[in-house]
PDB file of C-alpha atoms in Angstrom:
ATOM      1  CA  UNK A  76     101.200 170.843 132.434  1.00 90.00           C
ATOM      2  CA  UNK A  77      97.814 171.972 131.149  1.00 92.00           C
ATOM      3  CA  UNK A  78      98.465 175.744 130.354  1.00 89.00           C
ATOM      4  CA  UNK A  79      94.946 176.799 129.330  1.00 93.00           C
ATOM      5  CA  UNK A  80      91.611 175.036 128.321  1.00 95.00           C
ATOM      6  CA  UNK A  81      89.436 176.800 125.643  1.00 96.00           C
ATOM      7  CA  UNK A  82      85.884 176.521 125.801  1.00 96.00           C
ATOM      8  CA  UNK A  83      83.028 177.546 123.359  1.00 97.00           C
ATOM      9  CA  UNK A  84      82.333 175.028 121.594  1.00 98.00           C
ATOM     10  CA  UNK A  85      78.809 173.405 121.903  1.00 97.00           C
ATOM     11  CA  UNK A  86      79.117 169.980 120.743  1.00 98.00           C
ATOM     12  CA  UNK A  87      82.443 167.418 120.597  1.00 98.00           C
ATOM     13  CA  UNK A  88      85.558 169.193 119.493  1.00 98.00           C
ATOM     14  CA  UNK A  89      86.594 166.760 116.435  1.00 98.00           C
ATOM     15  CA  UNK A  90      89.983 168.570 114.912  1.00 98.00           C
ATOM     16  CA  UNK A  91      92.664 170.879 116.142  1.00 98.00           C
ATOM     17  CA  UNK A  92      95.453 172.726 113.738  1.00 98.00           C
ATOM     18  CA  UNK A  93      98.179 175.136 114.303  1.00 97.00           C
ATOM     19  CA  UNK A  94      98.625 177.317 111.547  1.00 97.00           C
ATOM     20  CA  UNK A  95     102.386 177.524 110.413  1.00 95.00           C
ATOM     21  CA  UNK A  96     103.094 180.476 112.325  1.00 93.00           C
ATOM     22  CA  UNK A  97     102.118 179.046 115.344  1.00 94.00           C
ATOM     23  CA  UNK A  98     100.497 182.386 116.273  1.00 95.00           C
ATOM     24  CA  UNK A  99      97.001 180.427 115.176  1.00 97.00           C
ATOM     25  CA  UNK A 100      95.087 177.649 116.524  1.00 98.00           C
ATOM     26  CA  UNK A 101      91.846 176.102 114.203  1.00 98.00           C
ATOM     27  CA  UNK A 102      89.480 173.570 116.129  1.00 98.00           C
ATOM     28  CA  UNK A 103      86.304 172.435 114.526  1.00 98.00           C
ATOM     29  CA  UNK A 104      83.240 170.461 116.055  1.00 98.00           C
ATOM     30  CA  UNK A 105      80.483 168.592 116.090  1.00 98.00           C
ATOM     31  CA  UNK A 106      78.332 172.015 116.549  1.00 98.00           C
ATOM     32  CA  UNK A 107      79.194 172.783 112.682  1.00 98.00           C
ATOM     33  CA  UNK A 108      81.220 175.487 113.249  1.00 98.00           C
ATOM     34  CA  UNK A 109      84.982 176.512 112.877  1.00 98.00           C
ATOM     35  CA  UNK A 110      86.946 178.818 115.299  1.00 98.00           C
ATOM     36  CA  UNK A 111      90.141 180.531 114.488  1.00 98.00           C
ATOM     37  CA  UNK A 112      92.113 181.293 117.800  1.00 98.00           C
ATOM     38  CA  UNK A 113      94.754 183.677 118.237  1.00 96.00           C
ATOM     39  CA  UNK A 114      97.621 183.543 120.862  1.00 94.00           C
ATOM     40  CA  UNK A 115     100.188 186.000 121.607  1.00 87.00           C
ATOM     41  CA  UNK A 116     103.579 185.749 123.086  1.00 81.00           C
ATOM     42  CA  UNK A 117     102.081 185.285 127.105  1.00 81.00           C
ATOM     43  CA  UNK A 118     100.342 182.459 125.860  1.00 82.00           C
ATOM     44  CA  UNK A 119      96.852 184.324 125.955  1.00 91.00           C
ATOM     45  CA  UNK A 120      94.452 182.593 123.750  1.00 95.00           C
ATOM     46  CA  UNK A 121      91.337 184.806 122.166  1.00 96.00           C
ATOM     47  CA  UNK A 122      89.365 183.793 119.630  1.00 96.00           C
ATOM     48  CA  UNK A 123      89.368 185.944 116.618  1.00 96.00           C
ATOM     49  CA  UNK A 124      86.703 184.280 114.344  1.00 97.00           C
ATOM     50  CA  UNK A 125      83.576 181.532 114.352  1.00 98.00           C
ATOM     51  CA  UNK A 126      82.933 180.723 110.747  1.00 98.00           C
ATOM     52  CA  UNK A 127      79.303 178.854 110.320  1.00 98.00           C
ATOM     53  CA  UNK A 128      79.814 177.953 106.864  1.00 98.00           C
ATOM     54  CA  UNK A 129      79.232 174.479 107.199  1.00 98.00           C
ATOM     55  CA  UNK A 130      76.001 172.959 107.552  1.00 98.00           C
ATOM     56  CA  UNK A 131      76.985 169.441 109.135  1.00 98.00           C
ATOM     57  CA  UNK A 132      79.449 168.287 111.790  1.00 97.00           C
ATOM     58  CA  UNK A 133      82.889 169.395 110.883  1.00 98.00           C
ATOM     59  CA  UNK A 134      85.731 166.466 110.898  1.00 98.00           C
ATOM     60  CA  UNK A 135      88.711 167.919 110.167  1.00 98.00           C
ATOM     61  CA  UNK A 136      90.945 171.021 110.394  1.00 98.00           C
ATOM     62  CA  UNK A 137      94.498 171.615 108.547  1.00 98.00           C
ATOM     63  CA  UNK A 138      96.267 174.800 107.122  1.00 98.00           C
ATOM     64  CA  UNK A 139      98.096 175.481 104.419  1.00 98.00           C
ATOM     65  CA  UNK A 140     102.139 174.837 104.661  1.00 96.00           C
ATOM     66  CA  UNK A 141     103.194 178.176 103.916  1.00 94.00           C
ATOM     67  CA  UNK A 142     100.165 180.915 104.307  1.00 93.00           C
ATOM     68  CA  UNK A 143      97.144 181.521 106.892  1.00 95.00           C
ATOM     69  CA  UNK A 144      94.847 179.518 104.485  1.00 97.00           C
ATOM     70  CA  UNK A 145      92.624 176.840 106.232  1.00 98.00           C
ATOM     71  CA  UNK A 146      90.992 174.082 104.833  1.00 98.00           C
ATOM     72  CA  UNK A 147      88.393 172.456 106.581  1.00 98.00           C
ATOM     73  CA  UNK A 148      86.310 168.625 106.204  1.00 98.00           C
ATOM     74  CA  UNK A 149      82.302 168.347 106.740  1.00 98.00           C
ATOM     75  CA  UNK A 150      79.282 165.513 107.012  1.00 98.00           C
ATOM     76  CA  UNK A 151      78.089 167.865 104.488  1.00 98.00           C
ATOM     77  CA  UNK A 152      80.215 166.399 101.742  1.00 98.00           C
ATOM     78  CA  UNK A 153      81.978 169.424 101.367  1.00 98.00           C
ATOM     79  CA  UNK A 154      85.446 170.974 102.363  1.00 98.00           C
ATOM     80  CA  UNK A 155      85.653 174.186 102.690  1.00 98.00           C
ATOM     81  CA  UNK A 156      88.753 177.161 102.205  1.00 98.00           C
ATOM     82  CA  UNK A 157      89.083 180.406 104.840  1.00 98.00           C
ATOM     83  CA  UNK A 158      91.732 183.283 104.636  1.00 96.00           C
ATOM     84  CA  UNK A 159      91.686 186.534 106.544  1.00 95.00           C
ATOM     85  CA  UNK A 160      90.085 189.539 105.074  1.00 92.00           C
ATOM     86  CA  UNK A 161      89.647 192.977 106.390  1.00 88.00           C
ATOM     87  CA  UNK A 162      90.676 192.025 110.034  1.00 87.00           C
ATOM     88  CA  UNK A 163      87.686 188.960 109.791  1.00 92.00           C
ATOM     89  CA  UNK A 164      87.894 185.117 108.524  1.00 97.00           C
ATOM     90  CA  UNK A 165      85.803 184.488 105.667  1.00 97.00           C
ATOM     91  CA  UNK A 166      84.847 181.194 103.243  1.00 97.00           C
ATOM     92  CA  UNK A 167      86.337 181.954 100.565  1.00 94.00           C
ATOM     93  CA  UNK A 168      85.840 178.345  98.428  1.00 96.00           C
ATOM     94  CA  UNK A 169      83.643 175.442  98.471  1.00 97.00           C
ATOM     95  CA  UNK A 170      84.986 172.363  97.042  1.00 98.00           C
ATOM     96  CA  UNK A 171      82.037 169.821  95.985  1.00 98.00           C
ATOM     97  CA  UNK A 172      82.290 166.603  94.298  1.00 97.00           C
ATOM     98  CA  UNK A 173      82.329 163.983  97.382  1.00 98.00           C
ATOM     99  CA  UNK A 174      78.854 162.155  97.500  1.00 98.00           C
ATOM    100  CA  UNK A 175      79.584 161.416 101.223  1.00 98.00           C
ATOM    101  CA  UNK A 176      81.132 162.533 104.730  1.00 98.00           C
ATOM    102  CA  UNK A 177      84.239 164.421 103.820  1.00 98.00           C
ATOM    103  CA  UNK A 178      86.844 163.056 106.554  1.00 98.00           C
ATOM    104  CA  UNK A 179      89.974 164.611 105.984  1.00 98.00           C
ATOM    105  CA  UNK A 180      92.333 167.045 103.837  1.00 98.00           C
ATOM    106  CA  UNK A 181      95.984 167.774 103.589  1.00 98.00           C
ATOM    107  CA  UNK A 182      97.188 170.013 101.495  1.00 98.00           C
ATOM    108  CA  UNK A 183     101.045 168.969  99.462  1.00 97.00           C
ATOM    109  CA  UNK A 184     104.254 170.284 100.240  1.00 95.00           C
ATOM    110  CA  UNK A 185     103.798 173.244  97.802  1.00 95.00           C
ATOM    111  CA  UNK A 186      99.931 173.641  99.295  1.00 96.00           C
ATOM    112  CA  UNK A 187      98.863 174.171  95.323  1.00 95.00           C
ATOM    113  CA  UNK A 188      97.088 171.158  95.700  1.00 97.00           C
ATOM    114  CA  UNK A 189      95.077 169.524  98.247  1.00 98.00           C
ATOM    115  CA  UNK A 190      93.376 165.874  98.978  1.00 98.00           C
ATOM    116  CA  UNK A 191      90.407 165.054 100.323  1.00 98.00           C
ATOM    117  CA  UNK A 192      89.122 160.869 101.462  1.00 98.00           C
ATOM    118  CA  UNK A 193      85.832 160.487 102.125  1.00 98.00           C
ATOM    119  CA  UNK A 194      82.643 158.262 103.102  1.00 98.00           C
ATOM    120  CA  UNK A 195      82.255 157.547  99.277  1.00 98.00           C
ATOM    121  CA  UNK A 196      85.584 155.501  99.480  1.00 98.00           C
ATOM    122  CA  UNK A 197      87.513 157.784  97.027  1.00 98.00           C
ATOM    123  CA  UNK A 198      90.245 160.546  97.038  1.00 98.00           C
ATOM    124  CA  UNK A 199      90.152 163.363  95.244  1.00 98.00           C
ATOM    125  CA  UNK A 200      93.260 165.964  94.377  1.00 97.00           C
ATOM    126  CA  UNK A 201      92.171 169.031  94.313  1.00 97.00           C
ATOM    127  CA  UNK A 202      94.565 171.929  92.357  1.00 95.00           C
ATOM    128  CA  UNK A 203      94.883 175.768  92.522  1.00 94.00           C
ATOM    129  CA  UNK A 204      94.083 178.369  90.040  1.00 92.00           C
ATOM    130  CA  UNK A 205      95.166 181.571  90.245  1.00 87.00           C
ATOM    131  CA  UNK A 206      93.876 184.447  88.223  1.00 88.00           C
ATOM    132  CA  UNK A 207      95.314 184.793  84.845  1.00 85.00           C
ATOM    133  CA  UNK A 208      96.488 181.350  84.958  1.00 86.00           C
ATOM    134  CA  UNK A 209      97.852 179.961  81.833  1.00 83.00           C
ATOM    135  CA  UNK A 210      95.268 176.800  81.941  1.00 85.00           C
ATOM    136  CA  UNK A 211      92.120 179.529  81.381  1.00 82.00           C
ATOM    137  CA  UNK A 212      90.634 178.393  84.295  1.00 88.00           C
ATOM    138  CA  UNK A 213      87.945 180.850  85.345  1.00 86.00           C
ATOM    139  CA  UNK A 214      88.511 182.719  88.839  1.00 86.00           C
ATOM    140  CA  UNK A 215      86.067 184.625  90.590  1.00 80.00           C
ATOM    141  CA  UNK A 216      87.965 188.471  91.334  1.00 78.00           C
ATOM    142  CA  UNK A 217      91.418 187.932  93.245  1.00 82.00           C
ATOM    143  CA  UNK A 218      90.352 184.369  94.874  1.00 85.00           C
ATOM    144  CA  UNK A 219      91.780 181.367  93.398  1.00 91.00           C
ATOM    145  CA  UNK A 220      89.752 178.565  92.356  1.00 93.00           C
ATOM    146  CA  UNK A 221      90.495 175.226  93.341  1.00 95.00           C
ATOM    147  CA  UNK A 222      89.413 172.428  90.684  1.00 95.00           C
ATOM    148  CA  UNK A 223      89.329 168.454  91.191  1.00 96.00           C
ATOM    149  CA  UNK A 224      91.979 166.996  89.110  1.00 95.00           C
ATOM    150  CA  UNK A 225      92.147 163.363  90.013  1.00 95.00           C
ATOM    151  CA  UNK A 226      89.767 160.970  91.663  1.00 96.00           C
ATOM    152  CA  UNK A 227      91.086 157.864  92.996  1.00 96.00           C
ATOM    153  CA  UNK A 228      88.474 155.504  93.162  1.00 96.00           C
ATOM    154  CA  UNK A 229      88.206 152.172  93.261  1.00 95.00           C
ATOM    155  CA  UNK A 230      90.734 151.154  95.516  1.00 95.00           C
ATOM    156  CA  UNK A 231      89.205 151.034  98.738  1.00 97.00           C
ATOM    157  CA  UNK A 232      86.334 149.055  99.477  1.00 95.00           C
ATOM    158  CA  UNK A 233      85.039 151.292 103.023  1.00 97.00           C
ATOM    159  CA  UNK A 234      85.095 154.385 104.435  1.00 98.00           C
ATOM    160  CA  UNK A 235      88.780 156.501 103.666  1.00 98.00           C
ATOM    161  CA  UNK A 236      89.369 158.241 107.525  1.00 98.00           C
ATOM    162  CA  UNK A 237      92.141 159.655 106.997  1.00 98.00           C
ATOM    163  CA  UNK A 238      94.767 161.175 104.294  1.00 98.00           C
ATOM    164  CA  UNK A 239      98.468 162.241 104.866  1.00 97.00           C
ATOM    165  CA  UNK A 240     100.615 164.022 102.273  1.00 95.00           C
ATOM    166  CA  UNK A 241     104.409 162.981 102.535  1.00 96.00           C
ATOM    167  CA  UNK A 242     106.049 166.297 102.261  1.00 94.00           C
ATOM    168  CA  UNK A 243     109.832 165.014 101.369  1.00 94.00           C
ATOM    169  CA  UNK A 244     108.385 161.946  98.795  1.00 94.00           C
ATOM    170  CA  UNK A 245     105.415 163.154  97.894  1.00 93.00           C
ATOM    171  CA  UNK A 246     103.330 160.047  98.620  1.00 96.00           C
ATOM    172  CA  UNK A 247      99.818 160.256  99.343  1.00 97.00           C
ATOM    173  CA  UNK A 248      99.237 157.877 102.461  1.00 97.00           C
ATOM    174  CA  UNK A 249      95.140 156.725 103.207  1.00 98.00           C
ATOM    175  CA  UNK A 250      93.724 154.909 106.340  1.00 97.00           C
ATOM    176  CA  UNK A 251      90.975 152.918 105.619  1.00 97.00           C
ATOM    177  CA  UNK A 252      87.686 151.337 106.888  1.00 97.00           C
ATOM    178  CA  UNK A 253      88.588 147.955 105.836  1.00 95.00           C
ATOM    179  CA  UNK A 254      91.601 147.925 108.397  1.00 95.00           C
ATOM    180  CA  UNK A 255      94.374 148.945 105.451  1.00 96.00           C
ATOM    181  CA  UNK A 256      96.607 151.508 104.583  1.00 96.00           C
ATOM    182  CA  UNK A 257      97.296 152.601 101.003  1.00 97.00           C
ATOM    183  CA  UNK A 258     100.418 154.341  99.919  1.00 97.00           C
ATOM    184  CA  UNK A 259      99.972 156.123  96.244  1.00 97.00           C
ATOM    185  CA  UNK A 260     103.114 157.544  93.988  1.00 95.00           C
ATOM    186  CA  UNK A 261     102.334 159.777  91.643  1.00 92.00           C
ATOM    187  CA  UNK A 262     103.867 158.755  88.041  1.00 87.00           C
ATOM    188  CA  UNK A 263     106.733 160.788  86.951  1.00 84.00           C
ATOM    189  CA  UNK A 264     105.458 161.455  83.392  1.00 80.00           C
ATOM    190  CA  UNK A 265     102.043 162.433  85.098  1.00 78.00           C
ATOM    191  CA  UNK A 266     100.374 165.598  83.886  1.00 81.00           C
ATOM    192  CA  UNK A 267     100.055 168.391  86.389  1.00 78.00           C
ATOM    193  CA  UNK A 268      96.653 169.106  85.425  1.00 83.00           C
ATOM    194  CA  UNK A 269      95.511 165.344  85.127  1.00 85.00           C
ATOM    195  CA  UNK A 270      97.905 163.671  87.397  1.00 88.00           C
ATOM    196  CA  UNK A 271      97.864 159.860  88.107  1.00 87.00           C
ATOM    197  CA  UNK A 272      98.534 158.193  90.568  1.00 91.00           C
ATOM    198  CA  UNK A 273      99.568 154.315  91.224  1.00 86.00           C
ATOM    199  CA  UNK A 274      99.274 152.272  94.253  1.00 91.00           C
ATOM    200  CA  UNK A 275     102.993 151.589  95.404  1.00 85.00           C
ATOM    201  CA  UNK A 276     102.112 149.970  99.115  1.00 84.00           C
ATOM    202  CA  UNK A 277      99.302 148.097 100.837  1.00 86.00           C
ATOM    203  CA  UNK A 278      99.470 147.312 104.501  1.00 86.00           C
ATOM    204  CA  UNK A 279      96.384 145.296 104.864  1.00 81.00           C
ATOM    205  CA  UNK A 280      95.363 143.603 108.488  1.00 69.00           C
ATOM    206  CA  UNK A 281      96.038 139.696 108.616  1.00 60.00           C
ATOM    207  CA  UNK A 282      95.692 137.455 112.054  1.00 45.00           C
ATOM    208  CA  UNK A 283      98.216 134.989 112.699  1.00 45.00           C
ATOM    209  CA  UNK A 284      96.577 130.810 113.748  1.00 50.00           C
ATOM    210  CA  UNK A 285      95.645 131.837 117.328  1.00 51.00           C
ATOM    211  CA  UNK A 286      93.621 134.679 115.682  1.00 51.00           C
ATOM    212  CA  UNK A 287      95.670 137.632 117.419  1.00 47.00           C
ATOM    213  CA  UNK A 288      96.326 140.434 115.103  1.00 47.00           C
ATOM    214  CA  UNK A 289      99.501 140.703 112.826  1.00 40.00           C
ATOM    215  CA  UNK A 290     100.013 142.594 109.702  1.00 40.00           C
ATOM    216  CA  UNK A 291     101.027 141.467 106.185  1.00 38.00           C
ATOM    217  CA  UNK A 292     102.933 143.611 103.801  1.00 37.00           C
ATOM    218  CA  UNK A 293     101.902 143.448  99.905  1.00 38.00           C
ATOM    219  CA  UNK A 294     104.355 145.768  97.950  1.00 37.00           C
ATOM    220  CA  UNK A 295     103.985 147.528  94.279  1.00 39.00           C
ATOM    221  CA  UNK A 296     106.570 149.896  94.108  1.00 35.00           C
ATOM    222  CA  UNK A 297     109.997 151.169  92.836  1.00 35.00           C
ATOM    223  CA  UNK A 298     113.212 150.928  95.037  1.00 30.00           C
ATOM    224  CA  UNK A 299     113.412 154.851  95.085  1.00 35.00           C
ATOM    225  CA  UNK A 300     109.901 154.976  97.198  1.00 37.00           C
ATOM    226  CA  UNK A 301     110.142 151.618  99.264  1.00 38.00           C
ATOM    227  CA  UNK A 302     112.506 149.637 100.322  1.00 35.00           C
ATOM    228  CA  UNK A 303     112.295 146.598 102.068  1.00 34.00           C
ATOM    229  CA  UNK A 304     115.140 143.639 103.030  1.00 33.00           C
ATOM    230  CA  UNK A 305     114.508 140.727 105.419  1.00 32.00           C
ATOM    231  CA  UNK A 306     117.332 138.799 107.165  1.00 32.00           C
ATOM    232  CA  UNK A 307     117.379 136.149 109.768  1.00 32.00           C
ATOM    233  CA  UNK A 308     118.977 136.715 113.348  1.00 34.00           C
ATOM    234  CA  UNK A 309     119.320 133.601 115.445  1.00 37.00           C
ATOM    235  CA  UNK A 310     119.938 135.477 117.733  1.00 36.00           C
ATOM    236  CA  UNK A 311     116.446 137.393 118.042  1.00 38.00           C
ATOM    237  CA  UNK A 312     114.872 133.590 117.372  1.00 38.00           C
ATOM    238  CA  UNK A 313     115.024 133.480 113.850  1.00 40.00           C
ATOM    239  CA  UNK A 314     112.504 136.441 113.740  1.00 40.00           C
ATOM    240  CA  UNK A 315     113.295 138.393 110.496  1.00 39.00           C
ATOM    241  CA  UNK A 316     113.709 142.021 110.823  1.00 42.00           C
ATOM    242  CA  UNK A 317     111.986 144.521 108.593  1.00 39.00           C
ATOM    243  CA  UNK A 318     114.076 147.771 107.207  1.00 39.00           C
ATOM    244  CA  UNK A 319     112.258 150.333 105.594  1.00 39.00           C
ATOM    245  CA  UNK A 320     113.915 153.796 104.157  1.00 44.00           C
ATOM    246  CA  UNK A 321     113.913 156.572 106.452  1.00 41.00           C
ATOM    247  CA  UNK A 322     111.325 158.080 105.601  1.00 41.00           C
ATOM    248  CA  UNK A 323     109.051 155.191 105.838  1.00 46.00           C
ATOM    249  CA  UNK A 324     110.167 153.752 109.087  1.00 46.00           C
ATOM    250  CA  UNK A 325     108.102 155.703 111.387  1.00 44.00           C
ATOM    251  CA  UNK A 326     105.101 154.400 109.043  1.00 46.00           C
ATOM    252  CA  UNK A 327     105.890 151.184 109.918  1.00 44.00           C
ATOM    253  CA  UNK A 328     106.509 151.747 114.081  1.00 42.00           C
ATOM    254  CA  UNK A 329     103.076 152.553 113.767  1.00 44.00           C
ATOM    255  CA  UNK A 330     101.941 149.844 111.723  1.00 42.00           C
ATOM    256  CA  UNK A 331     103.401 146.788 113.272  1.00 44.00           C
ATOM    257  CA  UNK A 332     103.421 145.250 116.293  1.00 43.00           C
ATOM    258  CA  UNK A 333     106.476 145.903 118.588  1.00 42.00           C
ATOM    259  CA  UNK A 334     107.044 142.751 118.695  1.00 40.00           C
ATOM    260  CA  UNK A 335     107.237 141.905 115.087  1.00 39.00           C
ATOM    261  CA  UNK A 336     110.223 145.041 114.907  1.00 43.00           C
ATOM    262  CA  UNK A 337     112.556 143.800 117.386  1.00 42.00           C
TER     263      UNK A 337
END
């Protein structure tokens, strides 16, 4: 049942996020703005914070793993960073380098890096700084700077919607406008502060003779990331079945047709 509705927003409501303590509840809208809700243990919901730091609709919402940092996605080309500070939200980084709609973020498993897919058909890795880190990279008092590290480009040919870290494999997973998905590895001599990444999967949209949507399967990729085996059942009308590793198989319900699993 529908235990509450929040209202307050002024325009569409594009992105919801529960922060890892579940104590927290980001939305963000079409109205630019980002709210930071707080509920306690009778399910009362208040919110705590509006943060207007974005000057274009807002896409996406998504915290960090591990800590009350949230990351947000703007029209504006921009995403932006909040944490909590003297019993307010604040902005506390800007991350600029998209020349188009930001879409989406997700931050890695360890949350010291984060990726961004945009309008401009590229994805960008962004990395963490501390102060006094051993690379010299400049920080501005006690806030860490976050610095692009990698831009993917070149891969997609439309807008990237959406971007999904893989927190047991570490593959980077994009949704695109030209009706694929993109699975990236990063290579395991790759330099933490100039990683690379390859593409190990492409899931691009095919139609079968009677023009009804099926979906091909192109594959680049190691064993240890993807695994594949087809085998014929008579039984299931010669039909072959697709197995994927566990971690990939719910990619693939989601992917494929029902009827192409059974």
């Amino acid at each position: 049942q529908c235990v509450t509705t929040l209202e307050g927003h002024e325009n569409e409501v594009k992105s919801v996020a529960w922060a890892p303590s579940g104590s927290l509840l980001a939305t963000c809208s079409r109205d630019k703005s980002v709210w930071v809700w707080e509920v306690d243990e009778e399910e009362e919901y208040e919110c705590v914070s509006v943060l207007n730091s974005h000057t274009q609709d807002v896409k996406h919402v998504v915290w960090h793993p591990n800590q009350e940092l949230l990351a947000s996605a703007s029209y504006d080309d921009t995403v932006k960073l909040y944490h909590e500070e003297e019993d307010d939200w604040v902005c506390c980084a800007t991350l600029e380098g998209h020349e188009s709609t930001v879409w989406s973020v997700a931050f890695d498993r360890s949350g010291e890096r984060l990726a961004s897919c945009s309008d401009d058909k590229t994805v960008r890795i962004w990395r963490q700084y501390k102060p006094g880190n051993e690379e010299g990279v400049a920080c501005s008092g006690t806030d860490p700077t976050w610095k692009c590290v990698c831009n993917l480009s070149g891969y997609h040919t439309r807008t990237i919607y959406d971007v999904a870290w893989c927190h047991l494999t570490g593959a980077l997973a994009t949704a695109c406008g030209d009706d694929a998905i993109r699975v990236f590895e990063e290579s395991a001599s790759s330099d933490p502060q100039q990683p690379t990444f390859s593409l190990t999967a492409h899931i691009p949209r095919a139609h079968t003779q009677d023009n009804s949507p099926s979906w091909a399967v192109t594959l680049h990729c190691s064993a240890s990331v993807l695994r594949t085996s087809v085998e014929a059942e008579p039984s299931r009308k010669k039909r072959p079945r697709v197995s994927f590793s566990r971690h990939m198989s719910l990619m693939a319900r989601a992917v494929f047709p029902v009827s192409f699993l059974e």
